C-alpha positions in Angstrom: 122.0 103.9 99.3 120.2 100.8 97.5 119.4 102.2 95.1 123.0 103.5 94.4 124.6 100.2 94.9 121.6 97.8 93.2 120.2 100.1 91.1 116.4 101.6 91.7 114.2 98.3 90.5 115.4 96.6 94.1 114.1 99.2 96.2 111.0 97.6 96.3 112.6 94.8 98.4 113.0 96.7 101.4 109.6 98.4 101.1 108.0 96.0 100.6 110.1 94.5 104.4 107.3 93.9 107.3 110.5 95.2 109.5 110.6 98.2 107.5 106.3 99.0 107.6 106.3 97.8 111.2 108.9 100.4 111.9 107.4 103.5 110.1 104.3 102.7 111.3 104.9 102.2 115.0 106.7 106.0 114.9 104.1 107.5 113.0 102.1 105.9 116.0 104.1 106.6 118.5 104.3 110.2 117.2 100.6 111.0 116.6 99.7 109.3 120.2 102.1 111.4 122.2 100.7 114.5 120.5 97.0 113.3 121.5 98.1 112.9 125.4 100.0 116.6 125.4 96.6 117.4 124.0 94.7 116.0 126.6 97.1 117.0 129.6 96.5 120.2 131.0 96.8 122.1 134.4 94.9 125.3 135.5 94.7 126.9 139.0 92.1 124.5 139.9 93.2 121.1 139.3 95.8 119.0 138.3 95.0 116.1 135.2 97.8 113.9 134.8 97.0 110.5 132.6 99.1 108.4 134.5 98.4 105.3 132.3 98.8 107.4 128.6 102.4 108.7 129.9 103.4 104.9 130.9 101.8 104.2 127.1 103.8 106.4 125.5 106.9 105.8 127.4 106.4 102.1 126.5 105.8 103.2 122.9 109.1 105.3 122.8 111.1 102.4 124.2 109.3 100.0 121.8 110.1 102.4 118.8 113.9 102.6 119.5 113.8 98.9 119.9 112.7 98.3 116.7 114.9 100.5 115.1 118.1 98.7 115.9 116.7 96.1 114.7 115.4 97.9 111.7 119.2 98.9 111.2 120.5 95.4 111.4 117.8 94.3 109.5 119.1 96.5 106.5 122.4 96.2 107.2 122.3 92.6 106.8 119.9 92.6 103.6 122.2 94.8 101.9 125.0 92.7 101.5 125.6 91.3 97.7 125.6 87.4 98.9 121.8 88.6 100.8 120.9 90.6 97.7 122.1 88.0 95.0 120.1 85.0 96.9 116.9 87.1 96.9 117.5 87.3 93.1 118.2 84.3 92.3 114.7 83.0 93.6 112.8 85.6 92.0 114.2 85.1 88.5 113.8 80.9 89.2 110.1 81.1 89.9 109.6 83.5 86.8 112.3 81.4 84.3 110.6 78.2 85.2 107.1 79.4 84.6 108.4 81.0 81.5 109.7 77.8 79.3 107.1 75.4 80.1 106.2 74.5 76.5 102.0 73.8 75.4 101.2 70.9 73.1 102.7 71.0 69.5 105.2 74.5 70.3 108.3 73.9 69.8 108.0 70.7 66.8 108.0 72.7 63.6 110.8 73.3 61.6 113.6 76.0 62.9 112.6 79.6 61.2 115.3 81.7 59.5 115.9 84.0 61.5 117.5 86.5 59.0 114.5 86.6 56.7 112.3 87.4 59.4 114.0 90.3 61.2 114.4 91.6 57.1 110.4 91.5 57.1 110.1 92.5 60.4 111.2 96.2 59.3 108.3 96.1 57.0 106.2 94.8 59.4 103.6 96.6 62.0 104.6 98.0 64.9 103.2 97.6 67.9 104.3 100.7 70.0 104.9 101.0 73.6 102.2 103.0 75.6 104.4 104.6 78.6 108.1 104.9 79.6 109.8 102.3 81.8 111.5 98.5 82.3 109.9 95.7 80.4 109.5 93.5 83.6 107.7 90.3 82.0 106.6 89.1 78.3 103.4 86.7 78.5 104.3 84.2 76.0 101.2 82.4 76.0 98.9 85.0 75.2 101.6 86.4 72.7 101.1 83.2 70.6 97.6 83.3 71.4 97.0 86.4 69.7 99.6 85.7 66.7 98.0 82.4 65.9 94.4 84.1 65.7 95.6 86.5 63.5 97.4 84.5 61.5 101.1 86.2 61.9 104.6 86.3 63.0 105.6 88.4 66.2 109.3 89.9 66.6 110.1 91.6 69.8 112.1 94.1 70.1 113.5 94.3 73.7 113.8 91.7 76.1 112.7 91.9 80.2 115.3 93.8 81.9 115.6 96.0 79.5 113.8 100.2 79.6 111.8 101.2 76.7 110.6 104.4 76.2 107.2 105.7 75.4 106.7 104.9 71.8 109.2 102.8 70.9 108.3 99.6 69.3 107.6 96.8 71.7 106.8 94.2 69.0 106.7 94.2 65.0 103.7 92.2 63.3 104.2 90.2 60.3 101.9 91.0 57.9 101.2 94.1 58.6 97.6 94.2 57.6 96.5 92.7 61.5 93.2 93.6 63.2 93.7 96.5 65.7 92.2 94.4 68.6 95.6 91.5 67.9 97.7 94.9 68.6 95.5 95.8 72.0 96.1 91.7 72.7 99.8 92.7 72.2 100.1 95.1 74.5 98.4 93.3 77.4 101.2 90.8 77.1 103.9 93.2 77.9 104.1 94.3 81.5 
């Protein structure tokens, strides 16, 4: 259901949910306990073996179980709700956009770049391909100039975080094209 109304890159949220790994866990528990006592309890024509104390255990467990799924329900019910959701969000992307813009010493003071010309030798330039299928998630910035100021060139990116690439599309374009191979491995390190 999350996944239909949020789209699949929130699921994580509720697995990631104590609620939701105490709950799975306590009825695996539960479940793989009251097999061990049915295993253990047995009657013949001699004797009798009841485990008074396991039966109370797993009656305790059962009740316990239920418990926590109503709250489990509420839990998601609750969570689910756009205002819940869009908070959530909202702090995630604030932690990541603020840590994203901090500027180092001298970035940011030269002069503004043309933008055209660059994207025109950008299709000349060397592409950095992506390695597997799936949401750009987070660009390191730092390391990106890093690597572009060691090898002495200019890096366009293609997609932005949010967005899904596919495997062997280009990520990046390198200008001049004639870069080591190990600035491309730096490249790709800083895509996540």
């Amino acid at each position: 259901m999350v996944a239909t109304l949020f789209g699949p890159r929130l699921l994580y949220r509720f697995l990631q949910d104590w609620v939701t790994q105490v709950t799975i866990g306590l009825f695996m528990a539960t479940f793989v306990y009251i097999c061990l006592v049915f295993l253990v309890t047995h009657e013949d024509s001699q004797s009798s073996f009841i485990p008074q104390i396991s039966l109370i255990t797993s009656w305790v467990l059962v009740v316990l179980s239920f418990g926590f799924l109503v709250y489990y329900s509420h839990r998601v019910a609750s969570s689910i709700q756009n205002p819940d959701m869009i908070g959530a969000i909202v702090d995630d992307l604030y932690v990541a956009a603020g840590g994203a813009h901090v500027s180092g010493a001298g970035e940011g003071a030269g002069a503004v770049p043309d933008d055209a010309a660059i994207l025109n030798q950008a299709e000349t330039g060397a592409i950095v391909p992506c390695p597997k299928s799936g949401y750009l998630q987070h660009v390191d910035h730092v390391s990106l100039v890093a690597a572009a100021r060691a090898a002495g060139a200019v890096i366009v990116l293609r997609f932005r975080p949010g967005q899904f690439v596919l495997r062997g599309e280009p990520l990046a374009a390198i200008i001049p094209p004639a870069t080591p191979a190990g600035s491309r491995r730096r490249l790709i390190v800083a895509f996540v």
